[in-house]
Tab-separated table of C-alpha atoms and ligand atoms in Angstrom:
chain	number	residue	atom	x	y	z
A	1492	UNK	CA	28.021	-37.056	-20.458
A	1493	UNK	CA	25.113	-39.155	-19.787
A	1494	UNK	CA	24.154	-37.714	-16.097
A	1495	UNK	CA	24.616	-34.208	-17.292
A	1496	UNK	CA	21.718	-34.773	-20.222
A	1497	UNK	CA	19.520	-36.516	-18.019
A	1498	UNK	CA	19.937	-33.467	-15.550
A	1499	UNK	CA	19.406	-30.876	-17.977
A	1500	UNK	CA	16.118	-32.843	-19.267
A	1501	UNK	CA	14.378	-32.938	-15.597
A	1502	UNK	CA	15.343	-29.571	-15.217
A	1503	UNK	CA	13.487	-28.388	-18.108
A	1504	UNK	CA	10.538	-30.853	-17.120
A	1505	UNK	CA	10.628	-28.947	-13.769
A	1506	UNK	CA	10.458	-25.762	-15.753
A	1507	UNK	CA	7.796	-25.876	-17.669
A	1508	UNK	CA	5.713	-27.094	-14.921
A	1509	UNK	CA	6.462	-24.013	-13.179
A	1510	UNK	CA	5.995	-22.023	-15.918
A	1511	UNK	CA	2.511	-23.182	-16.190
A	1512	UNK	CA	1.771	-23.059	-13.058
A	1513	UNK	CA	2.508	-19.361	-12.429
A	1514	UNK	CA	0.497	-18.653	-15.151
A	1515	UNK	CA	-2.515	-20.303	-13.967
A	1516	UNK	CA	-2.099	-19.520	-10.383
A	1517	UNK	CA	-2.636	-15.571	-11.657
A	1518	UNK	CA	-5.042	-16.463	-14.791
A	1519	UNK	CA	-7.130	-18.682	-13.292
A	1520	UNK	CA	-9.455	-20.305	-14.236
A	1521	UNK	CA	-8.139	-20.945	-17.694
A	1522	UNK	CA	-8.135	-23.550	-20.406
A	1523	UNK	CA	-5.637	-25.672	-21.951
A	1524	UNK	CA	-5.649	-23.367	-25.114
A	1525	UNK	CA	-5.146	-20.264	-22.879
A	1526	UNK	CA	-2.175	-21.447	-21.262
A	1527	UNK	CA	-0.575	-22.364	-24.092
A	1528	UNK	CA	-1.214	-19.226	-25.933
A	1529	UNK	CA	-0.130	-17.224	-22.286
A	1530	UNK	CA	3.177	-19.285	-22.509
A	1531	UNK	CA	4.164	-20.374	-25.746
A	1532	UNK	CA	4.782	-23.905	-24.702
A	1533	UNK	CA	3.094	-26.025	-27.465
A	1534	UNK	CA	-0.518	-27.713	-26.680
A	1535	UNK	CA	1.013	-31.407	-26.297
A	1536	UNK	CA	3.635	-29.991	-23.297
A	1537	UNK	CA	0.771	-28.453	-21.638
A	1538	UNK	CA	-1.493	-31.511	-22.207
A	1539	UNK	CA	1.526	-33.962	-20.536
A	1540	UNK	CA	2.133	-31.546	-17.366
A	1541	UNK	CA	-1.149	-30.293	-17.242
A	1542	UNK	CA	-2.166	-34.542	-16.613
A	1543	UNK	CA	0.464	-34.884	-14.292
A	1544	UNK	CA	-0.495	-31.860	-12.376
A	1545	UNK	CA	-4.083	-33.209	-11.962
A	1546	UNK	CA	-3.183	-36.506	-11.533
A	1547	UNK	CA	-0.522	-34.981	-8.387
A	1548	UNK	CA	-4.081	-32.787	-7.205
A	1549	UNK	CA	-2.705	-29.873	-7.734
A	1550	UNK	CA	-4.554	-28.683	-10.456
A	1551	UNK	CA	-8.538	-29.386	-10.584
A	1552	UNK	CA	-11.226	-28.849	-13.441
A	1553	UNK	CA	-13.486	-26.576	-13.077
A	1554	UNK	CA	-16.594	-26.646	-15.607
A	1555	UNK	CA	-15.972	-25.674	-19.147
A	1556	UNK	CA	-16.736	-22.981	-21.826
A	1557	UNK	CA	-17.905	-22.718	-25.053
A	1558	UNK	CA	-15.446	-22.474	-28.008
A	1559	UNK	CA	-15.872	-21.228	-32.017
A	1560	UNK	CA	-17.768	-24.005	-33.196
A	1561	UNK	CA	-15.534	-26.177	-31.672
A	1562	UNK	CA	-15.674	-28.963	-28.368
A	1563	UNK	CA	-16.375	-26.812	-25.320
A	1564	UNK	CA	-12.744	-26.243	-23.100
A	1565	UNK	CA	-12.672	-27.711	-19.963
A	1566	UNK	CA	-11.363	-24.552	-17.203
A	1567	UNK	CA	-8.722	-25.437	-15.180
A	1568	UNK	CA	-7.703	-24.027	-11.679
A	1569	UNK	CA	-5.494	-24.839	-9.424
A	1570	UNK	CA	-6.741	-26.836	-6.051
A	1571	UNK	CA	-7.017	-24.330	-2.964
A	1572	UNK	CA	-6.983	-27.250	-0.432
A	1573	UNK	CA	-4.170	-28.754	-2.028
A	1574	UNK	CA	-1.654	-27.036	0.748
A	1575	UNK	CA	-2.325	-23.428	2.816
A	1576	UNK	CA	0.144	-21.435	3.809
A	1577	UNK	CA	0.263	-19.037	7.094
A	1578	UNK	CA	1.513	-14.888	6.835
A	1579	UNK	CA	2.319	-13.850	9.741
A	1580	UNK	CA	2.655	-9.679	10.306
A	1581	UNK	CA	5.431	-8.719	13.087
A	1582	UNK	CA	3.653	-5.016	13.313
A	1583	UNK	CA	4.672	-1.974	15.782
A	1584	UNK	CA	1.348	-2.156	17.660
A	1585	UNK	CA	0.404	-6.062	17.208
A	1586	UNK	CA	1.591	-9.008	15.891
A	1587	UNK	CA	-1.492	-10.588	13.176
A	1588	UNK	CA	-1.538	-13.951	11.339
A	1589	UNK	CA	-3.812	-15.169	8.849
A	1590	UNK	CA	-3.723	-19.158	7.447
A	1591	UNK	CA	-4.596	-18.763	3.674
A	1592	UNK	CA	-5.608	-21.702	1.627
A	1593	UNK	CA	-3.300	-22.014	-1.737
A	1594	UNK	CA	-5.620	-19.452	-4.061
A	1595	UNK	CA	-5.072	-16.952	-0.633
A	1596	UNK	CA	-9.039	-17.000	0.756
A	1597	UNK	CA	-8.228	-16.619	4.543
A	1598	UNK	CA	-9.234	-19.540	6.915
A	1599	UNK	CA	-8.152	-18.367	10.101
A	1600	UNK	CA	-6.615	-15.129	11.931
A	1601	UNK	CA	-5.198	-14.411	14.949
A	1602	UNK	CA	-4.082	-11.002	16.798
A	1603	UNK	CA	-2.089	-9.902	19.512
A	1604	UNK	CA	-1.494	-6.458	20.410
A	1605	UNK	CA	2.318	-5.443	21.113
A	1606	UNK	CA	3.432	-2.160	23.603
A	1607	UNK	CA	4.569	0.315	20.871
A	1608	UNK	CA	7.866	0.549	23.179
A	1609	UNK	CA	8.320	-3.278	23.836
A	1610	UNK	CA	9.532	-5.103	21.057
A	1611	UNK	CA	11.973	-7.384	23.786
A	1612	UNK	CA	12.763	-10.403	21.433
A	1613	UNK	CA	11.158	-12.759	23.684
A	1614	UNK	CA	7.561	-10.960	23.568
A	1615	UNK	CA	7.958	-11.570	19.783
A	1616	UNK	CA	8.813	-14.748	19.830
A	1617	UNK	CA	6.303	-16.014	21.987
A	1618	UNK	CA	3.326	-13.778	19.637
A	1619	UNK	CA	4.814	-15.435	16.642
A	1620	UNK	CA	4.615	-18.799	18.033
A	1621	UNK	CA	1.039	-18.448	19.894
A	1622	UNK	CA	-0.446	-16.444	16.709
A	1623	UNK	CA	0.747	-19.636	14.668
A	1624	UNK	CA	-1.079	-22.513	17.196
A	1625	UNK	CA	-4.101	-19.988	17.111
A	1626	UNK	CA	-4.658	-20.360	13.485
A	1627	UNK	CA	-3.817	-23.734	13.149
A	1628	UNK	CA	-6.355	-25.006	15.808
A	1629	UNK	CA	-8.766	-22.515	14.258
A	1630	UNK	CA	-8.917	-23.306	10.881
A	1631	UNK	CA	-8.320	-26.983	12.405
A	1632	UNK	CA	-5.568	-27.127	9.015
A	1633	UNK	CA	-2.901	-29.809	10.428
A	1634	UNK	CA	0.635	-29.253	10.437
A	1635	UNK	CA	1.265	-31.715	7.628
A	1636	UNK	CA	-0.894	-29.633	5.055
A	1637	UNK	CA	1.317	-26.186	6.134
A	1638	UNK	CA	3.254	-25.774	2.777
A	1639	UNK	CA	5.054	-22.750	4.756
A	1640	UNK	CA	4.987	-19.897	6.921
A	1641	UNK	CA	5.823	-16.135	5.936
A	1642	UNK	CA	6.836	-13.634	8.512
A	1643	UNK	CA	7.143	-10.024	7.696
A	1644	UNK	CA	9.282	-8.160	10.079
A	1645	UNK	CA	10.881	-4.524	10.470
A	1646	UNK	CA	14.207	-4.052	10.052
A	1647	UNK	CA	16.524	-5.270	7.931
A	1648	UNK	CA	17.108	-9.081	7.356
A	1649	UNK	CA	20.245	-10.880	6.408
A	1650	UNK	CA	19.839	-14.155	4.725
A	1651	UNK	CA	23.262	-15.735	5.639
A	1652	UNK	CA	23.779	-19.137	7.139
A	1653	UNK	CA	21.272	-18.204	9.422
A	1654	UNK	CA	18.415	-15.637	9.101
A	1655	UNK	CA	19.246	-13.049	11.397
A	1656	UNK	CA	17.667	-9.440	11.946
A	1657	UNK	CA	18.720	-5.695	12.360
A	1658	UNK	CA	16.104	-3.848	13.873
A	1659	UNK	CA	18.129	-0.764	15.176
A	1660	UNK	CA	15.116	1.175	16.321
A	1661	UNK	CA	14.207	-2.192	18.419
A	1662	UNK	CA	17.480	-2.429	19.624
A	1663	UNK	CA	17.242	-5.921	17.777
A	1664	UNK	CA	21.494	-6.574	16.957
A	1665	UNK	CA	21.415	-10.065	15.190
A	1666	UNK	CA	18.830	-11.133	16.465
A	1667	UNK	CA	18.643	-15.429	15.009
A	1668	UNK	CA	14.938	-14.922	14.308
A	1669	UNK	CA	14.233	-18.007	13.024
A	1670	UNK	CA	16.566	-20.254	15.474
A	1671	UNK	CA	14.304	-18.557	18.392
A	1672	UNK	CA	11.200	-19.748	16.898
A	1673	UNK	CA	12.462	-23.331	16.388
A	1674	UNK	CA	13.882	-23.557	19.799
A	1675	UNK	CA	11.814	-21.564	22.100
A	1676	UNK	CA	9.558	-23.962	23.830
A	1677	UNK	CA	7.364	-25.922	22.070
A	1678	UNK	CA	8.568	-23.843	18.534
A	1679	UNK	CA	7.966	-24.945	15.477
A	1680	UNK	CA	9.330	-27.032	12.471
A	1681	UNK	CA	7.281	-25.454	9.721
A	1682	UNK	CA	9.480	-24.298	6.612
A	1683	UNK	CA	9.925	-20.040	7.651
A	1684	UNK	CA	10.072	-17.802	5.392
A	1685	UNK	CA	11.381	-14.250	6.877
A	1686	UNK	CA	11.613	-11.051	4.581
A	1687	UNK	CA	11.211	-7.713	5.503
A	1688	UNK	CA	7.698	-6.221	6.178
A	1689	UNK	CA	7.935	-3.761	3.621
A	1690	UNK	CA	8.833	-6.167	1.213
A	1691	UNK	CA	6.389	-8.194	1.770
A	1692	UNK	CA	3.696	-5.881	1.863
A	1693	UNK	CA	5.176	-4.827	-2.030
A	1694	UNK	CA	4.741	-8.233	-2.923
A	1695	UNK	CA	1.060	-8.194	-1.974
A	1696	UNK	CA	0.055	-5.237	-4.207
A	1697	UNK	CA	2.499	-6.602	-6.586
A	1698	UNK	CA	0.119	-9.716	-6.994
A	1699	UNK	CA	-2.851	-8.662	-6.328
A	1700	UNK	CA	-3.332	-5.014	-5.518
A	1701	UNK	CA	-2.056	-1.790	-7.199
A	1702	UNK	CA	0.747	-3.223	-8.105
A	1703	UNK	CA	-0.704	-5.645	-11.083
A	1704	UNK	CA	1.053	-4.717	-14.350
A	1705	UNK	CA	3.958	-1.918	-12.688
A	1706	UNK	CA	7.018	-2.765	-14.865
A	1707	UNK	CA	9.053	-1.258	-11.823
A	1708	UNK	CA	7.471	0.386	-8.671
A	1709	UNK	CA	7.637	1.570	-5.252
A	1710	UNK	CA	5.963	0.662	-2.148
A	1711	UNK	CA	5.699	2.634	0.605
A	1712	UNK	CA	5.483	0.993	4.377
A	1713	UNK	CA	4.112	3.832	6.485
A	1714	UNK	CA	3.001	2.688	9.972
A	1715	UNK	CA	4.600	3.878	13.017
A	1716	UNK	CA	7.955	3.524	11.507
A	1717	UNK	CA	8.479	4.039	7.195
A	1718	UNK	CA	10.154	1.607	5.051
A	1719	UNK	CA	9.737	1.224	1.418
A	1720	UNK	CA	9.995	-1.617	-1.185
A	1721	UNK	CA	11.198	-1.534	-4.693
A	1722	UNK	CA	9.126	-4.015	-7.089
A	1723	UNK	CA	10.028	-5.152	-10.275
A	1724	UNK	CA	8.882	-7.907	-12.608
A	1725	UNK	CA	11.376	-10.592	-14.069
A	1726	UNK	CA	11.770	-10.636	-17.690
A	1727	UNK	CA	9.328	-14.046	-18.030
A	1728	UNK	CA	6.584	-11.621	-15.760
A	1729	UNK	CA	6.176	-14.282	-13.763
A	1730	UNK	CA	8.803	-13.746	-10.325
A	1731	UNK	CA	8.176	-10.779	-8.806
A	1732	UNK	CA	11.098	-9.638	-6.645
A	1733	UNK	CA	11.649	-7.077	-4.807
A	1734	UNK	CA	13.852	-5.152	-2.573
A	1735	UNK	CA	13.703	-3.395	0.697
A	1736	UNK	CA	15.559	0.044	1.568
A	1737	UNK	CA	15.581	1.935	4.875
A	1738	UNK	CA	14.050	4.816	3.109
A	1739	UNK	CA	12.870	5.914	6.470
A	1740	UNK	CA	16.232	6.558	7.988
A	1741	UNK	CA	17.528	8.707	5.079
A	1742	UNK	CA	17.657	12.516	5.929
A	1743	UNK	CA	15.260	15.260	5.220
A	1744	UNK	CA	16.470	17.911	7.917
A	1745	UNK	CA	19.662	18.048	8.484
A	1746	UNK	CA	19.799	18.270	12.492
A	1747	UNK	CA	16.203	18.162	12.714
A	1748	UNK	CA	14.441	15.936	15.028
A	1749	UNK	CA	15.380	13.362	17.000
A	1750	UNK	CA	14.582	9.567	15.514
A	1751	UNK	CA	14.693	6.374	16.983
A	1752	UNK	CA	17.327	4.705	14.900
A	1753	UNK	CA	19.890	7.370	16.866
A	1754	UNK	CA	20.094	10.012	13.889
A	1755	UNK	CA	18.582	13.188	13.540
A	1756	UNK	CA	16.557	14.632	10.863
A	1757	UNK	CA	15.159	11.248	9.490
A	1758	UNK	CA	11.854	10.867	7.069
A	1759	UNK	CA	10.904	8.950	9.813
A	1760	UNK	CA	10.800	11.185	12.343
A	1761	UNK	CA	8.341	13.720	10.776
A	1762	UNK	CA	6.045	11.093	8.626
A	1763	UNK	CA	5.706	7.921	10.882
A	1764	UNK	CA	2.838	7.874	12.664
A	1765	UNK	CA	3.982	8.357	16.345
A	1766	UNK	CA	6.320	11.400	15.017
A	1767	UNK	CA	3.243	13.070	13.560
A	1768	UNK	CA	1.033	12.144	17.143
A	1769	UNK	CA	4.366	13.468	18.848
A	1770	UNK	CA	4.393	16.657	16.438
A	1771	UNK	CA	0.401	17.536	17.021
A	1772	UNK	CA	1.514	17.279	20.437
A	1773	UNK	CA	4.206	19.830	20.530
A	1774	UNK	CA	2.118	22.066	18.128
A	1775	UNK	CA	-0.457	22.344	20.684
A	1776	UNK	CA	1.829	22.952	23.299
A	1777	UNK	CA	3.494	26.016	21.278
A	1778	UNK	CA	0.313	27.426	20.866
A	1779	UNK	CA	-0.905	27.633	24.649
A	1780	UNK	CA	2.339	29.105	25.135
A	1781	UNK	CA	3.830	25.835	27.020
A	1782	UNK	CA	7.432	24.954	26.051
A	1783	UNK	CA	6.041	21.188	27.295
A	1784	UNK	CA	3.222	19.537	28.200
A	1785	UNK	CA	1.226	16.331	27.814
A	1786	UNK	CA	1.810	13.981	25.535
A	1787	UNK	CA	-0.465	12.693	22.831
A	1788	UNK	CA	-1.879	9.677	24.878
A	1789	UNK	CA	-3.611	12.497	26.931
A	1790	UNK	CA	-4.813	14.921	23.882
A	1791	UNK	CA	-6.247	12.894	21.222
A	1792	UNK	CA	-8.832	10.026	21.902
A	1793	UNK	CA	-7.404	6.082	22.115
A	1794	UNK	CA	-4.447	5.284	23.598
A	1795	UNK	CA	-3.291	3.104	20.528
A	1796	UNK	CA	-1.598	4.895	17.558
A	1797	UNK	CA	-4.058	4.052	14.822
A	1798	UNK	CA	-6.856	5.332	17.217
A	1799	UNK	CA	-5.360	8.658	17.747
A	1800	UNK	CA	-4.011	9.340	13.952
A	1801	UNK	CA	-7.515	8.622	12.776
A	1802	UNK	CA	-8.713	11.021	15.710
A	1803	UNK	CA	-6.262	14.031	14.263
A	1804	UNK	CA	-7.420	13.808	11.024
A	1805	UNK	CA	-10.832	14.226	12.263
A	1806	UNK	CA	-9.797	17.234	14.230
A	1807	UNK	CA	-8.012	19.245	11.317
A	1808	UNK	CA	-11.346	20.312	10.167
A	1809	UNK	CA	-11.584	22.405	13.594
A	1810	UNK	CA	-8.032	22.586	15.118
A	1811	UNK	CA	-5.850	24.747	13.248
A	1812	UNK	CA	-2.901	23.142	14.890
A	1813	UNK	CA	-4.021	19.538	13.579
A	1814	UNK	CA	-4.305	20.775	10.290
A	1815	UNK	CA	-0.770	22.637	10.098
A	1816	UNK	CA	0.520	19.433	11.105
A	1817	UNK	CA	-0.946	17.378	8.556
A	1818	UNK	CA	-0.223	20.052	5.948
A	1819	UNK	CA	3.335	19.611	6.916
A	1820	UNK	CA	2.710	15.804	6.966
A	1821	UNK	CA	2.036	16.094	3.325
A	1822	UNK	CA	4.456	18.176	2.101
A	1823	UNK	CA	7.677	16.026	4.478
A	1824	UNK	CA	5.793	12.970	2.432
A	1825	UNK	CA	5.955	14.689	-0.964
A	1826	UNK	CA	9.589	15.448	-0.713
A	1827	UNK	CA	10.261	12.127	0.299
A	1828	UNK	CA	8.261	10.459	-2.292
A	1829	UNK	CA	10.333	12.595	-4.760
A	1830	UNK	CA	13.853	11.150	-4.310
A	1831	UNK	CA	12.260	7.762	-4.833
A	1832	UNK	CA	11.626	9.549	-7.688
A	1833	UNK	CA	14.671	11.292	-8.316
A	1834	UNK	CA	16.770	7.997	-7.303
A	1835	UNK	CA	14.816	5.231	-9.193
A	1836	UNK	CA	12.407	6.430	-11.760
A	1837	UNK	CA	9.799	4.396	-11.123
A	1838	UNK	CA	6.705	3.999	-13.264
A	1839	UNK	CA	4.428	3.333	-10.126
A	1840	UNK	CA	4.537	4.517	-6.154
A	1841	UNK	CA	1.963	3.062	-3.990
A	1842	UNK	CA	1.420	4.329	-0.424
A	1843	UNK	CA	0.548	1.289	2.083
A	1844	UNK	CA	0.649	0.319	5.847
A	1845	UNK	CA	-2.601	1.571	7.946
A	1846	UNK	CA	-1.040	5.378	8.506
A	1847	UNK	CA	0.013	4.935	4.620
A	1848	UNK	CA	-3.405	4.388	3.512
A	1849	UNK	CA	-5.331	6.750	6.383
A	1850	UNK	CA	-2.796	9.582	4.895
A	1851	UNK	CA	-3.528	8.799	1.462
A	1852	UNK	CA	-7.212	8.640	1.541
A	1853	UNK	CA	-6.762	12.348	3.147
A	1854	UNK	CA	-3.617	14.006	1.543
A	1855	UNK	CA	-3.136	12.522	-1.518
A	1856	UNK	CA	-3.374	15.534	-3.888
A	1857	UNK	CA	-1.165	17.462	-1.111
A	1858	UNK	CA	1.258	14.401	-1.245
A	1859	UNK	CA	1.206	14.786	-5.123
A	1860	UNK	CA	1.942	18.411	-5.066
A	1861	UNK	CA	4.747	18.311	-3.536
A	1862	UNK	CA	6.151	15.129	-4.874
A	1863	UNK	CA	5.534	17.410	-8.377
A	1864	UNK	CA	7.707	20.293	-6.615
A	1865	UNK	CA	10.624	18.574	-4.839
A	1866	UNK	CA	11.095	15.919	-8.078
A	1867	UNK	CA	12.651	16.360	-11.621
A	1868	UNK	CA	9.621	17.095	-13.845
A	1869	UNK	CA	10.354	14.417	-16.396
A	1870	UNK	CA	10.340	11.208	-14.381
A	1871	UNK	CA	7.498	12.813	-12.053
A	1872	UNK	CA	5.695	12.764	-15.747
A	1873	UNK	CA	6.195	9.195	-15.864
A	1874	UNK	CA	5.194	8.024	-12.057
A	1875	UNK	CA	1.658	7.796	-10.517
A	1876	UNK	CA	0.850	7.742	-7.199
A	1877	UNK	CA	-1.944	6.153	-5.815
A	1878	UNK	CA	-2.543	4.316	-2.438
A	1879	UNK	CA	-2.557	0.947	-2.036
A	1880	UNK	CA	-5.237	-1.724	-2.627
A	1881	UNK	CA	-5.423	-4.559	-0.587
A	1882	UNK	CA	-5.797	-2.813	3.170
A	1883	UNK	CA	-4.175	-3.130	6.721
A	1884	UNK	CA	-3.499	-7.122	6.567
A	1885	UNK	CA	-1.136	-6.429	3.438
A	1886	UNK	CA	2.178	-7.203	5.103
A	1887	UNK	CA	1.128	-11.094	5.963
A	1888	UNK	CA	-0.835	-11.492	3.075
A	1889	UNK	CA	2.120	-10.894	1.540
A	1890	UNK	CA	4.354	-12.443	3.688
A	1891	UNK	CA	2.029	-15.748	2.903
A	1892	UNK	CA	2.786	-15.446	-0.735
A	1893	UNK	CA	6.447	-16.409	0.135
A	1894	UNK	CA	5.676	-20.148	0.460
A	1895	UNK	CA	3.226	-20.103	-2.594
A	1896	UNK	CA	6.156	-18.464	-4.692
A	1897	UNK	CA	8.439	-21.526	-3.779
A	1898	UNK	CA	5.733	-23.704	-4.255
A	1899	UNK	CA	5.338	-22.250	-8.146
A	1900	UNK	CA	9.010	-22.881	-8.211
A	1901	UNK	CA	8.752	-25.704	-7.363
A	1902	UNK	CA	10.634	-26.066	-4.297
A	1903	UNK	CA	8.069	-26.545	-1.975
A	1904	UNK	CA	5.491	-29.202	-1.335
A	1905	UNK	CA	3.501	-29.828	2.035
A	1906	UNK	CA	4.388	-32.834	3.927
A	1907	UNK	CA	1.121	-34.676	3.406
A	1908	UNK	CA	1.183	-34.625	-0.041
A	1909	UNK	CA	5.068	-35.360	-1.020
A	1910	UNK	CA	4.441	-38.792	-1.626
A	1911	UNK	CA	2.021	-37.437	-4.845
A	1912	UNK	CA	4.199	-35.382	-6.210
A	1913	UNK	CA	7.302	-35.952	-8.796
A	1914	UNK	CA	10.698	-35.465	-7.648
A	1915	UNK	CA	9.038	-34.788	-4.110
A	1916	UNK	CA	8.927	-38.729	-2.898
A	1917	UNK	CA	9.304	-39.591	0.287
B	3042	ZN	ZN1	16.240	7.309	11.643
């Protein structure tokens, strides 16, 4: 069984180089000795990959330190310009894309605002594709060097044959996301990468953010619509994965208010942003004595959702009505929070998405509270939660960690530099 030895051989080759270089890409910079110790792969396997990694350019040296009495060790990191890699955030209010180099410092970003109420698969398309040539002539990156492109999206996505999305609140019914962006005029032939937003945005605070060190966690998407992702490391700690759910479509009032995915009584409804705008608004209402009246747009300053939600948390120092409604915010949170809780135990829930982190920074010991009431005590004991770390461009930061993790794998090289790299000639 010749082939099958030779096989198993390069496969382990192939392993080891990944191995090292996930743990450099999140040590960095580190020495030979380090990642040897961090791995347990013996000092003359590092020394051969580690030579054929530098010798490839992916790996650079970068000054050296002082050991014990002995020869100084030479640093090692891993070259940012070898390859960047574009995240791309399909938002409720605006479609944003940033072009990373490979250790994620931004280069380039572009944003387009969407109509809250037009999400017509077209318009998305064509903000995809024109947020993409924006950052590319930008960071004036060519296409060659592009080791991938992550798009975050709402919704759900099924990774069949074809990548195709469920976005029932969009009335998006299989919609062939990524076919549309290779066909639609000039579209593009860049490797895609399309998760769900929520995921994505886990996998940023999973890397880099809150999320460092959670042996199994929870993210929480709050924006205009709620999602939530569950994290967990792999048994090496080197993959994270994670998971989306729909938390925002399960029910916390039975028959309550209406939601946009067709239900009633959804988390969603009460805790996404424009249900909380549309709640102030009917709260004010009620108390001039109106059964209706005008909408949010025309009682809170900015027209835009983020505007106005930043405006109403202003106001509940004054307005008793703004301040009932984000006591209720709280508590609807809370409960919610709790059967993430109650359903997966997990050691770490982090609020993010830009009405995620503006009701976190304001509510959070409210949100605790009644996370503490509506969950069992014993794994509330063993949960924190705390609000996310890395801000409002989360979601395509981490949607451009989606190419980097196939690139630790080991499955993805840019164009321009296949012809350096083994098993990627040609
Ligand atoms: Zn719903």
């Amino acid at each position: 069984m010749p082939e099958r030895r030779r096989w198993t051989v390069r496969d382990l080759r192939r392993d080891n180089r990944s191995v090292l270089l996930w743990s450099l890409y999140f040590d960095q910079p580190c020495s030979r000795q380090d990642l040897s110790e961090a791995t347990g792969l013996s000092s003359a396997s590092v020394s051969n990959v580690i030579r054929e990694l530098i010798a490839e350019g992916i790996v650079i040296e970068a000054g050296s330190v002082d050991s014990d009495g002995g020869r100084p060790r030479v640093l090692l990191r891993i070259n940012p310009d070898f390859g960047y890699v574009v995240g791309i955030d399909v938002g409720e209010t605006r479609v944003r894309a940033e072009l990373f180099d490979l250790t994620m410092n931004v280069r380039a970003n572009a944003d387009y605002p969407l109509e809250p109420r037009e999400h017509g698969v077209d318009v998305v398309v064509d903000r995809i594709l024109a947020c993409l040539r924006d950052v590319l002539a930008e960071s004036g990156v060519p296409q060659e060097s592009i080791l991938g492109v992550g798009v975050g999206v709402p919704g759900v996505v099924e990774h069949g044959p074809e990548v195709v999305l469920y976005g029932q609140t969009y009335g998006w019914d299989a919609v062939p996301l990524e076919r549309l962006l290779r066909d639609k005029g000039p579209g593009t032939d860049l490797p895609l990468y399309i998760e769900n937003g929520a995921n994505t945005l886990g996998q940023a605070e999973l890397w880099f953010g809150a999320g460092q060190g959670a042996r199994h966690g929870v993210v929480a998407l709050i924006g205009s619509g709620v999602g939530a992702s569950i994290i967990g490391h792999g048994a090496a700690e080197r993959a994270g994965t994670s998971s989306g759910t729909e938390w925002g479509h399960t029910t916390i009032m039975v028959g309550g208010r209406d939601c946009r995915c067709g239900s009633l009584g959804c988390l969603e409804a009460y805790v996404g942003a424009e249900a909380i705008l549309d709640r102030y608004a009917q709260a004010s209402h009620e108390a001039q004595g109106e059964a209706e009246g005008q909408g949010w747009q025309q009682l809170l300053p900015g027209q835009d959702e983020e505007t106005a939600l930043a405006a109403l948390a202003d106001l509940a120092e004054t307005s008793p009505e703004a301040a009932k409604v984000l006591d209720d915010t709280a508590l609807y949170l809370g409960a919610g929070i709790a059967d993430l809780i109650n359903l997966f135990g997990p050691d770490q829930i982090i609020l993010g998405g830009w009405a995620g982190l503006l009701l976190g920074q304001r509510l959070l010991p409210a949100i605790r509270s009644s996370a503490r009431e509506h969950a069992l005590s014993h794994p509330y004991a063993e949960t924190t939660i705390s609000v996310g770390r890395i801000g409002p461009d989360a979601v395509a930061r981490g949607a451009a960690t989606l190419p980097i993790q196939a690139f630790l794998n080991g499955t993805a090289v840019p164009a321009d530099r296949r012809g350096d790299v083994a098993g990627h000639a040609g």
